Each structure stands twice: as C-alpha cells, then as structure tokens.
Amino acid sequence: MTLPHPALSAADPELAALVGAEEQLQAETLRLIPSENYVSAAVLEASGTVLQNKYSEGYAGRRYYEGQQVIDQVEGLAVARAKALFGVEHANVQPYSGSPANLAVYLAFAEPGDTVMGMALPMGGHLTHGWGVSATGKWFRGVQYGVRQDTGLIDFDEVRELALKERPKIIFCGGTALPRTIDFPAFAEIARECGAVLVADVAHIAGLIAGGAHPSPVPHADVISTTTHKTLRGPRGAMLMSREEHAKALDKAVFPGLQGGPHNQTTAAIAVALHEASQPSFRTYAQSVVANARALAEALLDRGFDLVSGGTDNHLILMDLTPKEVPGKVAAKALDRAGIVVNYNTVPYDPRKPFDPSGIRIGTPSLTSRGLGTEHMAAVADWIDRGVTAAGKEDEEALATIRAEVAELMSAHPAPGLAG
Ligand code: DSN
C-alpha cells in the first residue's frame, strides 16, 4: 500500500515511517474536509524536484540571483497556464499560500488603519478577510457582513448598506464555509458604488471555476486570490490574478513587499496542476464534485440533517448538528475514529464557541478524486448518520464497524498519488 521512499527510509527511518503512516491513513479513510484533496502523482513528483535547490528572488528576466535559465521558464509556464485557464491578463504564482496572498492584496491597495470589508469568520468567511484575531483585523479596520439567519444566504441589501456606510478600500467575497454560488456581479456592483477594490477569494472553488462548475469572477473582480491545493488539485501554494492595470501593484506587494524567494518546486507543481486542470477530464471532475455534493446533501436531508442554507451549489456542505443533540467537535472526533475525516465548524449565529461549535463541514473534492460517484453518496450519508448517532451514545463498536466498511470501499478506489 505504501510508496517506497528508499533514500528517506535509509537516511531517516523514523520520519519515513511517519510518511508511510500518513499515506496509509490517506488511503484507508474517507476524507471529507472540503479544502483538502489528493494531488496527482505528477504534481507530487514535480513538488519534490531539484527546483527546491534554487533561489530566484524577483520575476522572470528581473531576478536578483543568476542561474535562472530554467526557473524563468518554469515560472513562465505556470503564469501562462494560469492566464489561459482563468482568462486573466495577469497572474502571480509566487505567494506561499492563501494567507500571504491575501496579505499582499492589503499591501497593494490599502494603508494600515484603512477600512476593509469581508464576510465574518463564523458566517463562513476567512481569517484574512479582516477578522479581529488576524493581522488583517489588527492592522486594518475590518467590517464584516454575514448571512441571513432565516435563509443562510447573503443579503446583498445589507452588504450594500454596510459598504456605503463604511466605505471600505477593499471588499472580499468568498470564504471557507460557503455552500452556495458566489454572486460576483452583485459584489462588483457594490464595490463600484463605494469605490472599493473587489477581491474574489476563490480558494475553495478555483477548481470548480476552472472546470466550468461555478461561475467565474472574471471580469467582475479586480483581484482574484486563490490557493492551488483545494478543488484545483495542485500543491500547497497560491496565486493572485488581475487585469493588467493591477499587475505592478500586486507583483510589488508579493515581492519585495512580503516575501523573499519563491518556492520553485511548488511553482513547478502548480504548472503541472494547471495543465491537468485545462484537460477535458478535469471538467468532468469538477462537474462530478458538485453532483456528488448535491447527492450527498439530498441523502443527508433525507436522514434529517439540518444543512445551512438547505443544501449546496458547490463542493461543500455545512451541517448544524444542534437538532441531533451532538456537538460538532464530538461528532468530528467520533467520525475520525470511524475513518471519516471532517472538521468541526461554526455555523452562522452559532451559540457555541469556535473551538467547540455546533456544526461540521464536509465536502466532496477528495472522494471524487478517488472516483466515487453519486451512486455512493447514500452510503456516505448513512455512515455519517450512523457515526453521529454513535457519537451521541459513545458507541465505539458502531464506529469500528463503520471504519471497516469505509476501508473496504476505499480499497476499491485507490487515491491518485497513492495507488501502488
Ligand atoms: N484552512 C482553509 C480551509 O480549510 O478552508 C482555510 O484557510
């Protein structure tokens, strides 16, 4: 089952054993965390190459180190592929991950103390959208919108009213626990009205956009920020994209504003992932992710689960477990013991604390990468249902039974990059 790592095993057997154990865990479990995925063997290989050895501060043709004959081409390939895939004029593939990418946006378009606006973290937003505990909420004045309590949906009248009152320099749309389509034109109209830069943080849905399974933020958003490792199925990294008019400001903000040398091995793996995402098979993948999520949502509703906003349009489902009388954390930990990996999550207007919230967040990118289809979603919903019930009763035997059933299905669906 585990891949051989001969050099690692010889040099550091202790660490090699841990890598092997993680491979086994990823192979045997049903991974439902919506921000995770399995990269292809090609992406995995690219991210472990000698490109690791090279320093390349600056941009292609304008580096502060020599010996960039190859690296410039690698980065050029990644940039060209990002531009072609997303239909943008400019792409920067150097941000180390999503949070630094978003911080670069602040550096490009705002001054410390300026007002910025984003969705509140407990409503489904992201820390870096101006939430108080983040540097973005400490160094900037974050004002936050949410979703309506009755519908679980964004109320654009409320967003407009807040934006016109507060006049933010930057408005973020997107987040980490949003099960519904993001209305980019509606956000763009509000940003225009109040003179803000609109940033679409599409980290969760970049792969769906690339595969035509979610509307594109182009041409509505001024800046598009994304990680590369979620639905896009690339390595852990990020990209910033924009029209040409913002290219210089964003590039300067990433380097030298915020970062030093780019991680060239990651840039290479991003290039591979972008190539894979431009193939017809990736369109099928993206559509399947959404079809699976919808089927899973239906199956969960049939079993009496309370889903925020009543369902999903994308890859993600947010479940409020209050009616099941099992706290999110208790359920998440029990499901983990049952071989089903989810994360506990706040739900909008959650009366509980973020470290012990009412909900769990699940998604279908990983299971779709393993070839599971809509025909499997009733079984997945059933395991979740039985797992949550077992969590409430502290029934370890039931959890162990589920774990065995999950492992059996998983063994019939080898994961990309792990199949051996
Ligand atoms: N950690 C990411 C997620 O899980 O959605 C957000 O940063």
Tab-separated table of C-alpha atoms and ligand atoms in Angstrom:
chain	number	residue	atom	x	y	z
A	1	MET	CA	0.000	0.000	0.000
A	2	THR	CA	2.707	2.481	0.947
A	3	LEU	CA	5.032	4.010	-1.627
A	4	PRO	CA	8.687	3.216	-1.274
A	5	HIS	CA	10.917	6.112	-0.210
A	6	PRO	CA	14.288	4.399	-0.364
A	7	ALA	CA	16.563	7.393	0.305
A	8	LEU	CA	14.354	8.707	3.075
A	9	SER	CA	13.970	5.283	4.652
A	10	ALA	CA	17.751	4.835	4.692
A	11	ALA	CA	18.554	8.324	6.000
A	12	ASP	CA	15.716	8.798	8.456
A	13	PRO	CA	13.627	5.688	9.088
A	14	GLU	CA	11.693	7.420	11.849
A	15	LEU	CA	10.424	10.123	9.515
A	16	ALA	CA	9.933	7.653	6.659
A	17	ALA	CA	7.683	5.594	8.921
A	18	LEU	CA	5.579	8.668	9.651
A	19	VAL	CA	5.226	9.406	5.929
A	20	GLY	CA	4.190	5.800	5.388
A	21	ALA	CA	1.646	6.028	8.189
A	22	GLU	CA	0.148	9.177	6.683
A	23	GLU	CA	-0.038	7.501	3.273
A	24	GLN	CA	-1.893	4.618	4.858
A	25	LEU	CA	-4.269	6.982	6.654
A	26	GLN	CA	-4.993	8.872	3.456
A	27	ALA	CA	-5.541	5.593	1.603
A	28	GLU	CA	-7.873	3.968	4.139
A	29	THR	CA	-10.044	6.866	5.238
A	30	LEU	CA	-12.914	8.753	3.655
A	31	ARG	CA	-11.565	12.278	3.551
A	32	LEU	CA	-14.380	14.814	3.573
A	33	ILE	CA	-12.592	18.026	4.563
A	34	PRO	CA	-13.684	20.300	1.696
A	35	SER	CA	-10.394	22.187	1.481
A	36	GLU	CA	-8.359	19.009	1.032
A	37	ASN	CA	-7.742	16.819	-1.970
A	38	TYR	CA	-5.362	14.258	-3.471
A	39	VAL	CA	-2.818	15.624	-5.946
A	40	SER	CA	-1.824	13.503	-8.917
A	41	ALA	CA	1.412	11.541	-8.928
A	42	ALA	CA	2.735	14.077	-11.466
A	43	VAL	CA	2.038	17.041	-9.153
A	44	LEU	CA	3.581	15.123	-6.271
A	45	GLU	CA	6.722	14.397	-8.310
A	46	ALA	CA	7.060	17.983	-9.519
A	47	SER	CA	6.888	19.304	-5.972
A	48	GLY	CA	9.791	17.087	-4.921
A	49	THR	CA	12.368	18.015	-7.566
A	50	VAL	CA	15.777	19.749	-7.558
A	51	LEU	CA	13.981	23.022	-8.254
A	52	GLN	CA	13.951	23.006	-4.459
A	53	ASN	CA	17.653	23.934	-4.562
A	54	LYS	CA	17.323	27.254	-6.378
A	55	TYR	CA	16.882	30.828	-5.133
A	56	SER	CA	15.019	33.155	-7.536
A	57	GLU	CA	14.018	36.422	-5.879
A	58	GLY	CA	12.350	38.702	-8.401
A	59	TYR	CA	10.400	37.826	-11.526
A	60	ALA	CA	11.370	36.182	-14.821
A	61	GLY	CA	14.000	38.301	-16.565
A	62	ARG	CA	14.415	40.524	-13.466
A	63	ARG	CA	15.989	38.270	-10.813
A	64	TYR	CA	18.416	39.078	-8.036
A	65	TYR	CA	20.250	35.746	-8.475
A	66	GLU	CA	21.931	34.260	-11.563
A	67	GLY	CA	21.360	30.806	-12.983
A	68	GLN	CA	17.668	31.359	-13.758
A	69	GLN	CA	17.739	29.926	-17.307
A	70	VAL	CA	15.398	27.110	-16.333
A	71	ILE	CA	13.482	28.637	-13.433
A	72	ASP	CA	12.322	31.573	-15.553
A	73	GLN	CA	10.804	29.097	-17.984
A	74	VAL	CA	9.155	27.096	-15.195
A	75	GLU	CA	7.566	30.193	-13.707
A	76	GLY	CA	6.683	31.476	-17.197
A	77	LEU	CA	4.875	28.233	-17.909
A	78	ALA	CA	2.899	28.423	-14.671
A	79	VAL	CA	1.949	32.057	-15.311
A	80	ALA	CA	0.920	31.404	-18.931
A	81	ARG	CA	-1.170	28.414	-17.906
A	82	ALA	CA	-2.900	30.347	-15.117
A	83	LYS	CA	-3.729	33.183	-17.518
A	84	ALA	CA	-5.103	30.800	-20.137
A	85	LEU	CA	-7.098	28.661	-17.683
A	86	PHE	CA	-8.778	31.526	-15.844
A	87	GLY	CA	-8.893	34.032	-18.730
A	88	VAL	CA	-6.987	36.733	-16.881
A	89	GLU	CA	-4.454	39.309	-18.083
A	90	HIS	CA	-2.043	38.882	-15.186
A	91	ALA	CA	-1.070	36.075	-12.815
A	92	ASN	CA	1.425	35.924	-9.966
A	93	VAL	CA	2.177	32.356	-8.889
A	94	GLN	CA	4.642	33.169	-6.104
A	95	PRO	CA	2.502	33.595	-2.928
A	96	TYR	CA	3.441	30.870	-0.459
A	97	SER	CA	-0.180	30.178	0.440
A	98	GLY	CA	-3.603	31.797	0.683
A	99	SER	CA	-2.982	33.960	3.750
A	100	PRO	CA	0.198	35.596	2.375
A	101	ALA	CA	-1.574	36.069	-0.963
A	102	ASN	CA	-4.363	37.967	0.766
A	103	LEU	CA	-1.894	39.974	2.844
A	104	ALA	CA	-0.214	41.045	-0.400
A	105	VAL	CA	-3.562	42.414	-1.576
A	106	TYR	CA	-3.730	44.643	1.525
A	107	LEU	CA	-0.191	45.830	0.865
A	108	ALA	CA	-1.086	46.643	-2.739
A	109	PHE	CA	-4.335	48.522	-2.147
A	110	ALA	CA	-4.597	49.784	1.447
A	111	GLU	CA	-2.710	51.539	4.228
A	112	PRO	CA	-2.692	50.351	7.855
A	113	GLY	CA	-5.834	51.587	9.579
A	114	ASP	CA	-7.901	51.656	6.405
A	115	THR	CA	-11.332	50.069	6.443
A	116	VAL	CA	-11.702	46.693	4.739
A	117	MET	CA	-14.778	44.538	4.435
A	118	GLY	CA	-15.247	40.775	4.316
A	119	MET	CA	-17.534	38.034	5.473
A	120	ALA	CA	-17.341	37.344	9.215
A	121	LEU	CA	-15.370	34.195	10.011
A	122	PRO	CA	-18.216	32.485	11.938
A	123	MET	CA	-20.527	33.184	8.992
A	124	GLY	CA	-18.233	31.321	6.592
A	125	GLY	CA	-15.572	33.944	5.778
A	126	HIS	CA	-11.813	33.674	6.235
A	127	LEU	CA	-9.456	34.946	8.941
A	128	THR	CA	-7.620	37.119	6.414
A	129	HIS	CA	-10.749	38.979	5.340
A	130	GLY	CA	-10.323	41.422	8.233
A	131	TRP	CA	-11.299	39.164	11.144
A	132	GLY	CA	-10.168	40.541	14.508
A	133	VAL	CA	-7.650	37.914	15.629
A	134	SER	CA	-5.824	38.048	12.280
A	135	ALA	CA	-3.171	40.642	11.421
A	136	THR	CA	-5.656	41.838	8.797
A	137	GLY	CA	-8.141	42.694	11.553
A	138	LYS	CA	-5.496	44.171	13.853
A	139	TRP	CA	-3.717	46.350	11.302
A	140	PHE	CA	-6.844	47.294	9.334
A	141	ARG	CA	-10.340	48.232	10.407
A	142	GLY	CA	-12.374	45.192	9.465
A	143	VAL	CA	-16.113	45.483	8.983
A	144	GLN	CA	-17.973	42.261	8.439
A	145	TYR	CA	-21.072	41.062	6.661
A	146	GLY	CA	-22.809	37.732	7.193
A	147	VAL	CA	-25.678	35.633	6.002
A	148	ARG	CA	-29.342	35.931	6.930
A	149	GLN	CA	-30.386	33.771	9.856
A	150	ASP	CA	-33.578	32.602	8.139
A	151	THR	CA	-32.053	31.613	4.779
A	152	GLY	CA	-28.336	31.130	5.396
A	153	LEU	CA	-27.783	33.307	2.312
A	154	ILE	CA	-26.005	36.634	1.808
A	155	ASP	CA	-28.393	39.600	1.859
A	156	PHE	CA	-26.999	41.985	-0.748
A	157	ASP	CA	-29.117	44.897	0.510
A	158	GLU	CA	-27.338	44.531	3.861
A	159	VAL	CA	-23.922	44.251	2.195
A	160	ARG	CA	-24.602	47.365	0.098
A	161	GLU	CA	-25.855	49.343	3.099
A	162	LEU	CA	-22.759	48.413	5.135
A	163	ALA	CA	-20.377	49.151	2.256
A	164	LEU	CA	-21.890	52.563	1.557
A	165	LYS	CA	-21.823	53.440	5.264
A	166	GLU	CA	-18.258	52.216	5.939
A	167	ARG	CA	-16.663	52.943	2.523
A	168	PRO	CA	-14.055	50.125	2.661
A	169	LYS	CA	-10.948	50.299	0.497
A	170	ILE	CA	-11.164	46.563	-0.174
A	171	ILE	CA	-14.142	44.207	-0.256
A	172	PHE	CA	-13.519	40.466	-0.041
A	173	CYS	CA	-16.027	37.948	-1.306
A	174	GLY	CA	-15.598	34.215	-0.883
A	175	GLY	CA	-14.760	32.221	2.218
A	176	THR	CA	-14.261	28.845	3.796
A	177	ALA	CA	-17.733	27.579	4.635
A	178	LEU	CA	-19.985	28.860	1.861
A	179	PRO	CA	-22.175	26.173	0.342
A	180	ARG	CA	-23.750	28.455	-2.248
A	181	THR	CA	-22.749	30.109	-5.549
A	182	ILE	CA	-20.939	33.404	-5.048
A	183	ASP	CA	-22.711	36.221	-6.892
A	184	PHE	CA	-19.666	38.036	-8.287
A	185	PRO	CA	-21.662	40.587	-10.361
A	186	ALA	CA	-23.636	41.643	-7.258
A	187	PHE	CA	-20.433	42.169	-5.244
A	188	ALA	CA	-18.838	44.043	-8.175
A	189	GLU	CA	-21.768	46.445	-8.372
A	190	ILE	CA	-21.470	47.225	-4.649
A	191	ALA	CA	-17.687	47.637	-4.879
A	192	ARG	CA	-18.142	50.042	-7.793
A	193	GLU	CA	-20.746	52.060	-5.868
A	194	CYS	CA	-18.435	52.585	-2.901
A	195	GLY	CA	-15.151	52.790	-4.823
A	196	ALA	CA	-13.631	49.632	-3.310
A	197	VAL	CA	-11.280	47.090	-4.836
A	198	LEU	CA	-13.201	43.827	-5.120
A	199	VAL	CA	-11.170	40.737	-4.241
A	200	ALA	CA	-12.691	37.368	-5.075
A	201	ASP	CA	-11.068	34.819	-2.790
A	202	VAL	CA	-11.895	31.691	-4.738
A	203	ALA	CA	-9.536	29.368	-2.846
A	204	HIS	CA	-12.269	26.806	-2.232
A	205	ILE	CA	-13.826	26.881	-5.678
A	206	ALA	CA	-10.912	27.569	-8.051
A	207	GLY	CA	-11.100	24.057	-9.464
A	208	LEU	CA	-14.850	24.343	-9.953
A	209	ILE	CA	-14.338	27.626	-11.821
A	210	ALA	CA	-11.581	26.100	-13.955
A	211	GLY	CA	-13.841	23.165	-14.732
A	212	GLY	CA	-16.896	25.288	-15.534
A	213	ALA	CA	-18.854	24.111	-12.476
A	214	HIS	CA	-19.044	27.551	-10.805
A	215	PRO	CA	-19.343	30.988	-12.499
A	216	SER	CA	-16.062	32.838	-12.982
A	217	PRO	CA	-15.183	36.041	-11.119
A	218	VAL	CA	-13.775	37.325	-14.442
A	219	PRO	CA	-14.430	40.137	-15.394
A	220	HIS	CA	-16.248	41.176	-12.200
A	221	ALA	CA	-13.479	41.094	-9.563
A	222	ASP	CA	-10.495	43.455	-9.609
A	223	VAL	CA	-8.303	40.809	-8.000
A	224	ILE	CA	-8.686	37.051	-7.764
A	225	SER	CA	-6.910	35.333	-4.919
A	226	THR	CA	-6.719	31.572	-4.714
A	227	THR	CA	-4.855	28.736	-3.148
A	228	THR	CA	-3.816	25.978	-5.513
A	229	HIS	CA	-4.332	22.938	-3.316
A	230	LYS	CA	-8.070	22.609	-2.833
A	231	THR	CA	-10.506	21.848	-5.669
A	232	LEU	CA	-7.749	22.855	-8.131
A	233	ARG	CA	-5.790	19.740	-7.062
A	234	GLY	CA	-2.377	21.376	-7.056
A	235	PRO	CA	0.361	21.663	-4.450
A	236	ARG	CA	0.041	23.854	-1.356
A	237	GLY	CA	0.526	27.308	-2.847
A	238	ALA	CA	-1.416	30.312	-4.088
A	239	MET	CA	-1.907	32.713	-6.978
A	240	LEU	CA	-3.070	36.286	-7.440
A	241	MET	CA	-4.717	37.218	-10.729
A	242	SER	CA	-5.959	40.506	-12.118
A	243	ARG	CA	-6.288	42.799	-15.075
A	244	GLU	CA	-3.011	44.305	-16.324
A	245	GLU	CA	-3.732	47.614	-14.549
A	246	HIS	CA	-3.151	45.971	-11.140
A	247	ALA	CA	-0.221	43.768	-12.178
A	248	LYS	CA	2.554	46.009	-10.949
A	249	ALA	CA	0.975	46.732	-7.576
A	250	LEU	CA	0.348	43.045	-6.883
A	251	ASP	CA	3.776	41.907	-8.032
A	252	LYS	CA	5.496	44.538	-5.913
A	253	ALA	CA	3.403	43.579	-2.910
A	254	VAL	CA	4.292	39.871	-3.185
A	255	PHE	CA	7.987	40.585	-3.807
A	256	PRO	CA	9.697	42.532	-2.333
A	257	GLY	CA	6.761	43.675	-0.208
A	258	LEU	CA	6.011	40.487	1.632
A	259	GLN	CA	8.083	37.541	0.534
A	260	GLY	CA	11.602	36.551	-0.438
A	261	GLY	CA	12.388	33.826	-2.923
A	262	PRO	CA	9.531	31.870	-4.463
A	263	HIS	CA	9.310	28.137	-3.800
A	264	ASN	CA	10.279	26.963	-7.267
A	265	GLN	CA	9.405	23.324	-6.667
A	266	THR	CA	5.888	24.472	-5.792
A	267	THR	CA	5.730	26.723	-8.848
A	268	ALA	CA	6.550	23.687	-10.993
A	269	ALA	CA	3.841	21.629	-9.338
A	270	ILE	CA	1.358	24.499	-9.821
A	271	ALA	CA	2.241	24.485	-13.524
A	272	VAL	CA	1.508	20.763	-13.700
A	273	ALA	CA	-1.795	21.156	-11.842
A	274	LEU	CA	-2.861	23.990	-14.157
A	275	HIS	CA	-2.062	21.788	-17.160
A	276	GLU	CA	-4.151	18.983	-15.666
A	277	ALA	CA	-6.978	21.409	-14.905
A	278	SER	CA	-7.084	22.501	-18.552
A	279	GLN	CA	-7.867	18.959	-19.743
A	280	PRO	CA	-11.416	17.861	-20.640
A	281	SER	CA	-11.235	15.225	-17.880
A	282	PHE	CA	-10.916	17.986	-15.290
A	283	ARG	CA	-14.214	19.488	-16.458
A	284	THR	CA	-15.782	16.105	-15.807
A	285	TYR	CA	-14.094	16.035	-12.397
A	286	ALA	CA	-15.394	19.487	-11.417
A	287	GLN	CA	-18.949	18.642	-12.508
A	288	SER	CA	-18.754	15.367	-10.565
A	289	VAL	CA	-17.591	17.149	-7.396
A	290	VAL	CA	-20.754	19.277	-7.499
A	291	ALA	CA	-23.039	16.384	-8.498
A	292	ASN	CA	-21.660	14.328	-5.608
A	293	ALA	CA	-22.114	17.187	-3.128
A	294	ARG	CA	-25.716	17.690	-4.245
A	295	ALA	CA	-26.453	13.973	-3.997
A	296	LEU	CA	-24.816	13.798	-0.571
A	297	ALA	CA	-26.795	16.833	0.614
A	298	GLU	CA	-30.046	15.221	-0.526
A	299	ALA	CA	-29.159	11.977	1.227
A	300	LEU	CA	-28.331	13.849	4.443
A	301	LEU	CA	-31.566	15.850	4.288
A	302	ASP	CA	-33.435	12.539	3.866
A	303	ARG	CA	-31.809	11.430	7.130
A	304	GLY	CA	-32.992	14.518	8.989
A	305	PHE	CA	-29.791	16.572	8.975
A	306	ASP	CA	-30.011	20.360	9.135
A	307	LEU	CA	-27.880	21.841	6.344
A	308	VAL	CA	-27.026	25.547	6.397
A	309	SER	CA	-28.888	27.237	3.506
A	310	GLY	CA	-30.777	23.975	2.947
A	311	GLY	CA	-28.200	22.335	0.701
A	312	THR	CA	-25.312	23.126	-1.607
A	313	ASP	CA	-24.447	24.519	-5.047
A	314	ASN	CA	-20.779	23.606	-4.893
A	315	HIS	CA	-18.402	21.121	-3.241
A	316	LEU	CA	-19.231	21.944	0.395
A	317	ILE	CA	-21.907	21.130	2.953
A	318	LEU	CA	-22.183	22.826	6.342
A	319	MET	CA	-24.245	20.845	8.847
A	320	ASP	CA	-25.768	22.186	12.041
A	321	LEU	CA	-25.891	19.229	14.434
A	322	THR	CA	-27.959	21.034	17.087
A	323	PRO	CA	-31.116	19.039	16.260
A	324	LYS	CA	-29.102	15.807	16.607
A	325	GLU	CA	-28.000	16.948	20.091
A	326	VAL	CA	-24.359	16.128	19.320
A	327	PRO	CA	-21.804	18.983	19.393
A	328	GLY	CA	-19.742	19.401	16.210
A	329	LYS	CA	-16.460	18.554	17.894
A	330	VAL	CA	-17.801	15.378	19.478
A	331	ALA	CA	-19.200	14.296	16.103
A	332	ALA	CA	-15.989	15.168	14.208
A	333	LYS	CA	-13.813	13.210	16.635
A	334	ALA	CA	-16.128	10.189	16.574
A	335	LEU	CA	-16.304	10.239	12.769
A	336	ASP	CA	-12.496	10.360	12.707
A	337	ARG	CA	-12.450	7.164	14.751
A	338	ALA	CA	-14.871	5.735	12.172
A	339	GLY	CA	-12.443	6.532	9.326
A	340	ILE	CA	-14.409	9.581	8.133
A	341	VAL	CA	-12.336	12.744	8.293
A	342	VAL	CA	-14.287	16.006	8.665
A	343	ASN	CA	-13.746	19.232	10.571
A	344	TYR	CA	-15.903	20.762	13.273
A	345	ASN	CA	-17.057	24.206	12.267
A	346	THR	CA	-19.132	27.107	13.481
A	347	VAL	CA	-22.483	27.599	11.807
A	348	PRO	CA	-23.965	31.078	11.259
A	349	TYR	CA	-25.307	32.553	14.543
A	350	ASP	CA	-23.685	29.683	16.430
A	351	PRO	CA	-24.399	29.980	20.172
A	352	ARG	CA	-21.345	27.776	20.873
A	353	LYS	CA	-17.647	28.737	20.815
A	354	PRO	CA	-15.423	28.277	17.701
A	355	PHE	CA	-13.337	25.602	19.478
A	356	ASP	CA	-16.497	23.693	20.386
A	357	PRO	CA	-19.071	24.684	17.768
A	358	SER	CA	-22.412	23.280	16.635
A	359	GLY	CA	-21.506	22.106	13.179
A	360	ILE	CA	-19.326	20.025	10.949
A	361	ARG	CA	-18.109	20.947	7.474
A	362	ILE	CA	-17.803	18.323	4.759
A	363	GLY	CA	-17.106	18.270	1.030
A	364	THR	CA	-16.624	16.043	-1.975
A	365	PRO	CA	-13.331	17.045	-3.732
A	366	SER	CA	-11.265	14.168	-2.302
A	367	LEU	CA	-13.773	11.385	-2.679
A	368	THR	CA	-14.436	12.485	-6.262
A	369	SER	CA	-10.693	12.334	-6.951
A	370	ARG	CA	-10.898	8.676	-5.909
A	371	GLY	CA	-13.661	8.006	-8.430
A	372	LEU	CA	-16.642	7.840	-6.079
A	373	GLY	CA	-19.859	8.907	-7.806
A	374	THR	CA	-23.417	9.881	-6.954
A	375	GLU	CA	-24.259	6.175	-6.548
A	376	HIS	CA	-22.013	6.086	-3.458
A	377	MET	CA	-23.451	9.129	-1.685
A	378	ALA	CA	-26.285	7.282	0.075
A	379	ALA	CA	-23.670	5.042	1.716
A	380	VAL	CA	-21.569	8.064	2.724
A	381	ALA	CA	-24.630	9.781	4.227
A	382	ASP	CA	-25.517	6.569	6.020
A	383	TRP	CA	-22.055	6.309	7.571
A	384	ILE	CA	-22.246	9.943	8.703
A	385	ASP	CA	-25.702	9.334	10.151
A	386	ARG	CA	-24.629	6.193	11.989
A	387	GLY	CA	-21.391	7.886	13.086
A	388	VAL	CA	-23.162	10.909	14.554
A	389	THR	CA	-25.648	8.638	16.333
A	390	ALA	CA	-22.783	6.530	17.683
A	391	ALA	CA	-21.002	9.725	18.800
A	392	GLY	CA	-24.049	10.683	20.861
A	393	LYS	CA	-24.111	7.234	22.505
A	394	GLU	CA	-20.326	6.838	22.775
A	395	ASP	CA	-20.776	3.578	20.859
A	396	GLU	CA	-17.192	2.650	19.922
A	397	GLU	CA	-18.245	-0.703	18.473
A	398	ALA	CA	-20.518	1.002	15.939
A	399	LEU	CA	-17.685	3.367	14.992
A	400	ALA	CA	-15.302	0.434	14.459
A	401	THR	CA	-17.871	-1.276	12.212
A	402	ILE	CA	-18.197	1.867	10.102
A	403	ARG	CA	-14.397	2.135	9.899
A	404	ALA	CA	-14.158	-1.364	8.441
A	405	GLU	CA	-16.896	-0.647	5.876
A	406	VAL	CA	-15.225	2.627	4.868
A	407	ALA	CA	-11.827	0.940	4.463
A	408	GLU	CA	-13.365	-1.706	2.227
A	409	LEU	CA	-14.864	0.869	-0.158
A	410	MET	CA	-11.687	2.943	-0.122
A	411	SER	CA	-9.534	-0.051	-1.004
A	412	ALA	CA	-11.619	-0.458	-4.160
A	413	HIS	CA	-10.961	3.185	-5.094
A	414	PRO	CA	-7.228	3.889	-4.897
A	415	ALA	CA	-6.294	7.507	-4.418
A	416	PRO	CA	-4.270	9.430	-7.026
A	417	GLY	CA	-0.660	9.723	-5.972
A	418	LEU	CA	-1.065	6.868	-3.507
A	419	ALA	CA	-2.087	3.992	-5.752
A	420	GLY	CA	0.557	1.332	-5.535
B	1	DSN	N1	-7.919	26.181	6.106
B	1	DSN	C1	-8.710	26.557	4.957
B	1	DSN	C2	-9.975	25.773	4.947
B	1	DSN	O1	-9.971	24.691	5.479
B	1	DSN	O2	-10.987	26.206	4.413
B	1	DSN	C3	-8.932	27.955	5.008
B	1	DSN	O3	-7.760	28.632	5.285
